[in-house]
């Protein structure tokens, strides 16, 4: 095991929540209210099952295989040929996610505080920054996730300011239509994506006792934050306006006047921007790790290659409506692939374990 | 190859030793007769060795008290033991070593017919008295600071930690300067793994000269291009004692009035020593003010620039009007306006440091007022800009550590350039690059951002705010790498 890639059990929590919480904070409410109207926040809670499923199944698979590294585990389950293909697919998954996050940041910044810069310039600078963060391995990413996590707490505090300013009728009736809530779930997949990183990093945790609980805690934290943000947004500006806006939460934070900097928007973007860099770094690690495992190219070179690929892919995802439509189309396939991989791997690993026990 | 081992002829021995000692006028080669018949030389460097001490405690007893013959090498040990009025001496027969000892203030006695020399401690310890630190002032702490006398500095530490676990390991560094140094630690507190890491780096330094702790610091650090100090320089004994009891080590040098404490973490550079003497709430208020000041130094100027240049819409109307009115008729663009003022302030401050203390302070204050007033009257700088720059300058004084203050002061320039180039995004990336650089850094294997990253929750009682004093005075687990490895917590 590469020493630069080992993390502690606590750091696993920080990395997992860091990998998920990102663009979703400002865009999630818009997507879910389009389908589930004022009950969109319930769809966010229900969709929280996906990340929990991911961390649980990943843990169970590795537990049955004595926490061997990803490639070894995958080869034991799927064989060498399929592992190669799956590893490339995982790498593509993370490259796509990173591109979507980086272009999402560029789109948002050109929409709000940095109108004078081209999104393409922003994508390249951000990608270079992500490379600098990721090139030394998961240990540095995990440490930074810990620091940035404390900034996330401030993201929690901003909606608290608005909670008593909303109109309760905006979220009533609480459940409008069960079918539409279910239909809204796929729109949340992008917000929860990144959790698949647990498939790669569970073997890298030094103390594996309690890993399962820590993973679930990270998922619950993320789901709570997302639900809270979505709920407050609907409560304050109503589902109709929320569904029409690109960045409803940003609209929310920009509505209140505060001294010196007019409103919460710059403060929010400062905190959230750091969070996005970290989310992209987590995804970039996933992309690099799988790419390096699939091609056997050294980690540092893989890091540069995947960084360029993600930046180039990010260029296609400008402007925001492009990004939205492409991610909406691609995400269900990627999530489907990951769930399928996990369930199959889980069943095979269990079957192998039972067989092994029977022999013994 | 010069022969190094002493022979029986004392004149030949004098020549051998002289090869390793510069033939300056203060190199004293006093020829004496022991017991009225035995020729001998007393060798020392006047000034470096205490002349009256040499005369009273070495020359006088040898000339007038000794009444026995010295025929073999073993005799001189008995002679030294019996007649010399000195606290310590040793024997040596290597001319090179003897030369080095003379150069470090000791006295050598070579006797005719004997192949061994007596080396006696006679270092002249006339140094400046213990004074109050000028660079690290303290209101509630002790008044004393280190001097250039390494022995006195070590004594101050020993006086404060009366424990048998306090270890002092002497070593010499600098091939030309042969500077005496000491590594100090508390054996039963410091982590063994950490101590080994420190020793492996500190005791293996190869350098032609060693002047100050600052020079030594650069020899032992791993990332020379990183801006942040990776060891802590201090001239306050109370700070060193506090750090030693936390499980760190301190390095002292002869002729240097500060100690180098290793390892160092980022947060501790902002923790004032008074924080522990003051009331809990007051101490925390001061500490939070300090962190706000650091953030102000780094981003206040860049934010002001961004708001003026790119995001005026974020300013409330009334505030915008105030700034517009203050900027009327200013020909310089905001970036140059801020940069010019910042550079002017740096020049003033640098000038103030070089001048004698009262003059320097006057120059900094009067110069600041005069230049600021002249710049605003000449319509070169707006009042608002002057106000922002003044706040950032005053904020830098809140950082308790000089090295860190220098670093933070420097960082505001790249932040300003990033803000000029990319606006708000520039500040964002500048801040993030700083975070990454800090997280990547470690000091002797201890992560620089500990106990925040990696999180050591047990040490959270003394980070941005401090807990009750009885909870703070624990040995930090962040400084125990072997414990982390044992608990699989790294």
mmCIF file of N, CA and C in Angstrom, chain B residues 370-471:
data_model
loop_
_atom_site.group_PDB
_atom_site.id
_atom_site.type_symbol
_atom_site.label_atom_id
_atom_site.label_comp_id
_atom_site.label_asym_id
_atom_site.label_seq_id
_atom_site.Cartn_x
_atom_site.Cartn_y
_atom_site.Cartn_z
ATOM 1 N N UNK B 370 3.053 61.240 7.941
ATOM 2 C CA UNK B 370 3.448 62.235 6.932
ATOM 3 C C UNK B 370 3.176 61.716 5.525
ATOM 4 N N UNK B 371 3.630 60.491 5.250
ATOM 5 C CA UNK B 371 3.468 59.954 3.895
ATOM 6 C C UNK B 371 1.989 59.772 3.565
ATOM 7 N N UNK B 372 1.229 59.215 4.515
ATOM 8 C CA UNK B 372 -0.207 59.012 4.295
ATOM 9 C C UNK B 372 -0.904 60.322 4.018
ATOM 10 N N UNK B 373 -0.601 61.342 4.846
ATOM 11 C CA UNK B 373 -1.247 62.642 4.683
ATOM 12 C C UNK B 373 -0.851 63.274 3.350
ATOM 13 N N UNK B 374 0.458 63.209 3.053
ATOM 14 C CA UNK B 374 0.934 63.802 1.801
ATOM 15 C C UNK B 374 0.309 63.110 0.600
ATOM 16 N N UNK B 375 0.215 61.772 0.668
ATOM 17 C CA UNK B 375 -0.343 61.014 -0.470
ATOM 18 C C UNK B 375 -1.815 61.367 -0.694
ATOM 19 N N UNK B 376 -2.579 61.511 0.388
ATOM 20 C CA UNK B 376 -4.010 61.837 0.204
ATOM 21 C C UNK B 376 -4.186 63.290 -0.245
ATOM 22 N N UNK B 377 -3.351 64.205 0.292
ATOM 23 C CA UNK B 377 -3.453 65.615 -0.118
ATOM 24 C C UNK B 377 -3.070 65.797 -1.586
ATOM 25 N N UNK B 378 -2.082 65.004 -2.011
ATOM 26 C CA UNK B 378 -1.645 65.096 -3.410
ATOM 27 C C UNK B 378 -2.584 64.349 -4.355
ATOM 28 N N UNK B 379 -3.643 63.794 -3.809
ATOM 29 C CA UNK B 379 -4.627 63.033 -4.600
ATOM 30 C C UNK B 379 -4.017 61.812 -5.279
ATOM 31 N N UNK B 380 -3.006 61.245 -4.661
ATOM 32 C CA UNK B 380 -2.415 60.015 -5.208
ATOM 33 C C UNK B 380 -3.105 58.789 -4.631
ATOM 34 N N UNK B 381 -3.574 58.917 -3.407
ATOM 35 C CA UNK B 381 -4.207 57.788 -2.722
ATOM 36 C C UNK B 381 -5.492 58.284 -2.064
ATOM 37 N N UNK B 382 -6.538 57.445 -2.117
ATOM 38 C CA UNK B 382 -7.796 57.864 -1.497
ATOM 39 C C UNK B 382 -7.769 57.576 0.005
ATOM 40 N N UNK B 383 -8.647 58.259 0.737
ATOM 41 C CA UNK B 383 -8.721 58.041 2.180
ATOM 42 C C UNK B 383 -9.136 56.604 2.488
ATOM 43 N N UNK B 384 -10.042 56.079 1.669
ATOM 44 C CA UNK B 384 -10.539 54.715 1.902
ATOM 45 C C UNK B 384 -9.393 53.702 1.773
ATOM 46 N N UNK B 385 -8.562 53.899 0.747
ATOM 47 C CA UNK B 385 -7.426 52.985 0.545
ATOM 48 C C UNK B 385 -6.460 53.080 1.718
ATOM 49 N N UNK B 386 -6.207 54.307 2.129
ATOM 50 C CA UNK B 386 -5.287 54.517 3.240
ATOM 51 C C UNK B 386 -5.805 53.812 4.499
ATOM 52 N N UNK B 387 -7.100 53.902 4.692
ATOM 53 C CA UNK B 387 -7.730 53.271 5.848
ATOM 54 C C UNK B 387 -7.533 51.748 5.802
ATOM 55 N N UNK B 388 -7.784 51.164 4.611
ATOM 56 C CA UNK B 388 -7.647 49.700 4.452
ATOM 57 C C UNK B 388 -6.196 49.274 4.687
ATOM 58 N N UNK B 389 -5.263 50.009 4.077
ATOM 59 C CA UNK B 389 -3.845 49.650 4.217
ATOM 60 C C UNK B 389 -3.414 49.784 5.675
ATOM 61 N N UNK B 390 -3.902 50.844 6.330
ATOM 62 C CA UNK B 390 -3.529 51.050 7.743
ATOM 63 C C UNK B 390 -4.017 49.885 8.600
ATOM 64 N N UNK B 391 -5.234 49.418 8.343
ATOM 65 C CA UNK B 391 -5.763 48.280 9.127
ATOM 66 C C UNK B 391 -4.901 47.040 8.910
ATOM 67 N N UNK B 392 -4.545 46.776 7.658
ATOM 68 C CA UNK B 392 -3.737 45.566 7.398
ATOM 69 C C UNK B 392 -2.368 45.676 8.065
ATOM 70 N N UNK B 393 -1.797 46.888 8.051
ATOM 71 C CA UNK B 393 -0.474 47.054 8.665
ATOM 72 C C UNK B 393 -0.554 46.836 10.177
ATOM 73 N N UNK B 394 -1.555 47.453 10.792
ATOM 74 C CA UNK B 394 -1.700 47.290 12.246
ATOM 75 C C UNK B 394 -1.973 45.819 12.572
ATOM 76 N N UNK B 395 -2.743 45.156 11.722
ATOM 77 C CA UNK B 395 -3.074 43.738 11.955
ATOM 78 C C UNK B 395 -1.831 42.862 11.993
ATOM 79 N N UNK B 396 -0.822 43.210 11.203
ATOM 80 C CA UNK B 396 0.388 42.363 11.178
ATOM 81 C C UNK B 396 1.084 42.353 12.545
ATOM 82 N N UNK B 397 0.896 43.442 13.318
ATOM 83 C CA UNK B 397 1.561 43.520 14.630
ATOM 84 C C UNK B 397 0.935 42.560 15.647
ATOM 85 N N UNK B 398 -0.233 42.021 15.323
ATOM 86 C CA UNK B 398 -0.890 41.119 16.276
ATOM 87 C C UNK B 398 -0.321 39.702 16.228
ATOM 88 N N UNK B 399 0.438 39.413 15.165
ATOM 89 C CA UNK B 399 0.999 38.059 15.044
ATOM 90 C C UNK B 399 2.195 37.953 15.998
ATOM 91 N N UNK B 400 2.132 37.042 16.984
ATOM 92 C CA UNK B 400 3.156 37.040 18.028
ATOM 93 C C UNK B 400 4.548 36.619 17.567
ATOM 94 N N UNK B 401 4.624 35.856 16.486
ATOM 95 C CA UNK B 401 5.931 35.347 16.063
ATOM 96 C C UNK B 401 6.451 36.160 14.879
ATOM 97 N N UNK B 402 7.692 36.612 14.997
ATOM 98 C CA UNK B 402 8.270 37.491 13.979
ATOM 99 C C UNK B 402 8.366 36.817 12.610
ATOM 100 N N UNK B 403 8.834 35.526 12.622
ATOM 101 C CA UNK B 403 9.006 34.831 11.336
ATOM 102 C C UNK B 403 7.664 34.665 10.628
ATOM 103 N N UNK B 404 6.638 34.282 11.400
ATOM 104 C CA UNK B 404 5.328 34.083 10.797
ATOM 105 C C UNK B 404 4.746 35.419 10.336
ATOM 106 N N UNK B 405 4.999 36.476 11.105
ATOM 107 C CA UNK B 405 4.510 37.799 10.716
ATOM 108 C C UNK B 405 5.116 38.208 9.378
ATOM 109 N N UNK B 406 6.411 37.916 9.211
ATOM 110 C CA UNK B 406 7.078 38.237 7.935
ATOM 111 C C UNK B 406 6.420 37.487 6.781
ATOM 112 N N UNK B 407 6.144 36.218 7.050
ATOM 113 C CA UNK B 407 5.556 35.350 6.027
ATOM 114 C C UNK B 407 4.159 35.860 5.627
ATOM 115 N N UNK B 408 3.341 36.162 6.612
ATOM 116 C CA UNK B 408 1.976 36.630 6.338
ATOM 117 C C UNK B 408 2.023 37.981 5.621
ATOM 118 N N UNK B 409 2.963 38.831 6.059
ATOM 119 C CA UNK B 409 3.110 40.135 5.411
ATOM 120 C C UNK B 409 3.441 39.980 3.937
ATOM 121 N N UNK B 410 4.331 39.034 3.657
ATOM 122 C CA UNK B 410 4.722 38.810 2.263
ATOM 123 C C UNK B 410 3.546 38.294 1.437
ATOM 124 N N UNK B 411 2.755 37.395 2.059
ATOM 125 C CA UNK B 411 1.680 36.729 1.309
ATOM 126 C C UNK B 411 0.608 37.682 0.811
ATOM 127 N N UNK B 412 0.494 38.865 1.439
ATOM 128 C CA UNK B 412 -0.558 39.759 0.977
ATOM 129 C C UNK B 412 -0.271 40.301 -0.425
ATOM 130 N N UNK B 413 0.989 40.274 -0.845
ATOM 131 C CA UNK B 413 1.311 40.759 -2.193
ATOM 132 C C UNK B 413 0.824 39.795 -3.277
ATOM 133 N N UNK B 414 1.170 38.484 -3.203
ATOM 134 C CA UNK B 414 0.592 37.583 -4.220
ATOM 135 C C UNK B 414 -0.930 37.562 -4.193
ATOM 136 N N UNK B 415 -1.510 37.702 -3.005
ATOM 137 C CA UNK B 415 -2.983 37.711 -2.920
ATOM 138 C C UNK B 415 -3.542 38.921 -3.669
ATOM 139 N N UNK B 416 -2.848 40.025 -3.533
ATOM 140 C CA UNK B 416 -3.283 41.256 -4.195
ATOM 141 C C UNK B 416 -3.182 41.107 -5.718
ATOM 142 N N UNK B 417 -2.098 40.491 -6.157
ATOM 143 C CA UNK B 417 -1.907 40.293 -7.606
ATOM 144 C C UNK B 417 -2.982 39.348 -8.145
ATOM 145 N N UNK B 418 -3.274 38.278 -7.392
ATOM 146 C CA UNK B 418 -4.324 37.340 -7.823
ATOM 147 C C UNK B 418 -5.682 38.038 -7.896
ATOM 148 N N UNK B 419 -5.950 38.902 -6.922
ATOM 149 C CA UNK B 419 -7.225 39.632 -6.920
ATOM 150 C C UNK B 419 -7.303 40.560 -8.127
ATOM 151 N N UNK B 420 -6.187 41.184 -8.455
ATOM 152 C CA UNK B 420 -6.164 42.080 -9.623
ATOM 153 C C UNK B 420 -6.424 41.283 -10.904
ATOM 154 N N UNK B 421 -5.835 40.088 -10.988
ATOM 155 C CA UNK B 421 -5.959 39.290 -12.218
ATOM 156 C C UNK B 421 -7.318 38.603 -12.330
ATOM 157 N N UNK B 422 -7.784 38.013 -11.228
ATOM 158 C CA UNK B 422 -8.983 37.168 -11.327
ATOM 159 C C UNK B 422 -10.131 37.598 -10.419
ATOM 160 N N UNK B 423 -9.998 38.710 -9.763
ATOM 161 C CA UNK B 423 -11.077 39.195 -8.902
ATOM 162 C C UNK B 423 -11.339 38.259 -7.733
ATOM 163 N N UNK B 424 -12.597 38.037 -7.464
ATOM 164 C CA UNK B 424 -12.999 37.211 -6.331
ATOM 165 C C UNK B 424 -12.438 35.792 -6.451
ATOM 166 N N UNK B 425 -12.432 35.290 -7.675
ATOM 167 C CA UNK B 425 -11.895 33.950 -7.929
ATOM 168 C C UNK B 425 -10.415 33.892 -7.553
ATOM 169 N N UNK B 426 -9.692 34.970 -7.783
ATOM 170 C CA UNK B 426 -8.271 35.038 -7.436
ATOM 171 C C UNK B 426 -8.059 34.880 -5.935
ATOM 172 N N UNK B 427 -8.916 35.558 -5.149
ATOM 173 C CA UNK B 427 -8.797 35.445 -3.679
ATOM 174 C C UNK B 427 -9.078 34.002 -3.261
ATOM 175 N N UNK B 428 -10.097 33.444 -3.920
ATOM 176 C CA UNK B 428 -10.493 32.062 -3.622
ATOM 177 C C UNK B 428 -9.341 31.090 -3.893
ATOM 178 N N UNK B 429 -8.727 31.213 -5.081
ATOM 179 C CA UNK B 429 -7.645 30.260 -5.395
ATOM 180 C C UNK B 429 -6.403 30.539 -4.542
ATOM 181 N N UNK B 430 -6.158 31.800 -4.240
ATOM 182 C CA UNK B 430 -5.018 32.147 -3.375
ATOM 183 C C UNK B 430 -5.164 31.491 -2.013
ATOM 184 N N UNK B 431 -6.354 31.585 -1.468
ATOM 185 C CA UNK B 431 -6.632 31.009 -0.152
ATOM 186 C C UNK B 431 -6.492 29.488 -0.196
ATOM 187 N N UNK B 432 -6.995 28.901 -1.272
ATOM 188 C CA UNK B 432 -6.951 27.439 -1.383
ATOM 189 C C UNK B 432 -5.507 26.940 -1.572
ATOM 190 N N UNK B 433 -4.743 27.671 -2.374
ATOM 191 C CA UNK B 433 -3.331 27.282 -2.570
ATOM 192 C C UNK B 433 -2.605 27.321 -1.215
ATOM 193 N N UNK B 434 -2.917 28.336 -0.436
ATOM 194 C CA UNK B 434 -2.309 28.440 0.899
ATOM 195 C C UNK B 434 -2.647 27.225 1.747
ATOM 196 N N UNK B 435 -3.928 26.855 1.718
ATOM 197 C CA UNK B 435 -4.365 25.689 2.495
ATOM 198 C C UNK B 435 -3.625 24.428 2.059
ATOM 199 N N UNK B 436 -3.549 24.232 0.734
ATOM 200 C CA UNK B 436 -2.887 23.009 0.216
ATOM 201 C C UNK B 436 -1.408 23.019 0.620
ATOM 202 N N UNK B 437 -0.771 24.182 0.450
ATOM 203 C CA UNK B 437 0.660 24.276 0.782
ATOM 204 C C UNK B 437 0.882 23.976 2.265
ATOM 205 N N UNK B 438 -0.010 24.461 3.101
ATOM 206 C CA UNK B 438 0.136 24.227 4.540
ATOM 207 C C UNK B 438 -0.095 22.764 4.893
ATOM 208 N N UNK B 439 -1.083 22.165 4.239
ATOM 209 C CA UNK B 439 -1.412 20.767 4.536
ATOM 210 C C UNK B 439 -0.300 19.829 4.059
ATOM 211 N N UNK B 440 0.364 20.208 2.970
ATOM 212 C CA UNK B 440 1.436 19.352 2.445
ATOM 213 C C UNK B 440 2.697 19.419 3.314
ATOM 214 N N UNK B 441 2.786 20.460 4.101
ATOM 215 C CA UNK B 441 4.004 20.691 4.876
ATOM 216 C C UNK B 441 4.028 19.867 6.165
ATOM 217 N N UNK B 442 5.201 19.429 6.548
ATOM 218 C CA UNK B 442 5.327 18.835 7.878
ATOM 219 C C UNK B 442 6.622 19.320 8.524
ATOM 220 N N UNK B 443 6.646 19.250 9.829
ATOM 221 C CA UNK B 443 7.833 19.670 10.558
ATOM 222 C C UNK B 443 8.325 18.462 11.352
ATOM 223 N N UNK B 444 9.431 17.897 10.929
ATOM 224 C CA UNK B 444 10.019 16.709 11.558
ATOM 225 C C UNK B 444 9.000 15.570 11.655
ATOM 226 N N UNK B 445 8.253 15.406 10.583
ATOM 227 C CA UNK B 445 7.287 14.302 10.510
ATOM 228 C C UNK B 445 5.946 14.629 11.150
ATOM 229 N N UNK B 446 5.831 15.773 11.796
ATOM 230 C CA UNK B 446 4.554 16.162 12.409
ATOM 231 C C UNK B 446 3.811 17.047 11.413
ATOM 232 N N UNK B 447 2.578 16.651 11.014
ATOM 233 C CA UNK B 447 1.854 17.476 10.035
ATOM 234 C C UNK B 447 1.732 18.922 10.520
ATOM 235 N N UNK B 448 1.998 19.857 9.624
ATOM 236 C CA UNK B 448 2.072 21.271 9.991
ATOM 237 C C UNK B 448 0.721 21.804 10.464
ATOM 238 N N UNK B 449 -0.354 21.221 9.964
ATOM 239 C CA UNK B 449 -1.674 21.720 10.330
ATOM 240 C C UNK B 449 -2.297 20.931 11.477
ATOM 241 N N UNK B 450 -1.524 20.072 12.126
ATOM 242 C CA UNK B 450 -2.081 19.352 13.264
ATOM 243 C C UNK B 450 -2.303 20.360 14.407
ATOM 244 N N UNK B 451 -3.291 20.199 15.269
ATOM 245 C CA UNK B 451 -4.154 19.020 15.362
ATOM 246 C C UNK B 451 -5.426 19.094 14.517
ATOM 247 N N UNK B 452 -5.486 20.041 13.563
ATOM 248 C CA UNK B 452 -6.692 20.183 12.736
ATOM 249 C C UNK B 452 -6.714 19.145 11.614
ATOM 250 N N UNK B 453 -5.586 18.958 10.962
ATOM 251 C CA UNK B 453 -5.512 18.004 9.853
ATOM 252 C C UNK B 453 -4.148 17.334 9.879
ATOM 253 N N UNK B 454 -4.063 16.092 10.292
ATOM 254 C CA UNK B 454 -5.141 15.181 10.671
ATOM 255 C C UNK B 454 -5.747 15.558 12.026
ATOM 256 N N UNK B 455 -7.037 15.332 12.159
ATOM 257 C CA UNK B 455 -7.752 15.726 13.378
ATOM 258 C C UNK B 455 -7.286 14.899 14.572
ATOM 259 N N UNK B 456 -6.843 15.597 15.593
ATOM 260 C CA UNK B 456 -6.548 14.944 16.876
ATOM 261 C C UNK B 456 -7.471 15.631 17.869
ATOM 262 N N UNK B 457 -8.659 15.046 18.051
ATOM 263 C CA UNK B 457 -9.702 15.716 18.824
ATOM 264 C C UNK B 457 -9.273 16.000 20.269
ATOM 265 N N UNK B 458 -8.353 15.157 20.784
ATOM 266 C CA UNK B 458 -7.896 15.359 22.164
ATOM 267 C C UNK B 458 -7.145 16.688 22.315
ATOM 268 N N UNK B 459 -6.567 17.163 21.218
ATOM 269 C CA UNK B 459 -5.774 18.398 21.283
ATOM 270 C C UNK B 459 -6.584 19.630 20.912
ATOM 271 N N UNK B 460 -7.863 19.459 20.667
ATOM 272 C CA UNK B 460 -8.676 20.587 20.201
ATOM 273 C C UNK B 460 -8.889 21.646 21.290
ATOM 274 N N UNK B 461 -8.482 21.315 22.518
ATOM 275 C CA UNK B 461 -8.652 22.261 23.618
ATOM 276 C C UNK B 461 -7.735 23.468 23.524
ATOM 277 N N UNK B 462 -6.785 23.443 22.597
ATOM 278 C CA UNK B 462 -5.868 24.575 22.490
ATOM 279 C C UNK B 462 -5.532 24.836 21.022
ATOM 280 N N UNK B 463 -6.553 25.250 20.282
ATOM 281 C CA UNK B 463 -6.310 25.541 18.866
ATOM 282 C C UNK B 463 -6.708 27.003 18.607
ATOM 283 N N UNK B 464 -7.888 27.230 18.080
ATOM 284 C CA UNK B 464 -8.313 28.608 17.816
ATOM 285 C C UNK B 464 -8.760 29.299 19.114
ATOM 286 N N UNK B 465 -9.311 28.497 20.005
ATOM 287 C CA UNK B 465 -9.597 29.000 21.350
ATOM 288 C C UNK B 465 -8.996 27.983 22.325
ATOM 289 N N UNK B 466 -8.761 28.430 23.548
ATOM 290 C CA UNK B 466 -8.196 27.459 24.491
ATOM 291 C C UNK B 466 -9.225 27.082 25.554
ATOM 292 N N UNK B 467 -9.090 25.861 26.024
ATOM 293 C CA UNK B 467 -9.980 25.337 27.059
ATOM 294 C C UNK B 467 -9.427 25.756 28.429
ATOM 295 N N UNK B 468 -10.053 25.238 29.503
ATOM 296 C CA UNK B 468 -9.551 25.529 30.845
ATOM 297 C C UNK B 468 -8.099 25.080 30.965
ATOM 298 N N UNK B 469 -7.358 25.790 31.764
ATOM 299 C CA UNK B 469 -5.907 25.581 31.798
ATOM 300 C C UNK B 469 -5.531 24.154 32.197
ATOM 301 N N UNK B 470 -6.317 23.537 33.101
ATOM 302 C CA UNK B 470 -5.945 22.178 33.528
ATOM 303 C C UNK B 470 -6.120 21.162 32.400
ATOM 304 N N UNK B 471 -6.973 21.514 31.415
ATOM 305 C CA UNK B 471 -7.142 20.602 30.279
ATOM 306 C C UNK B 471 -6.120 20.885 29.176
#
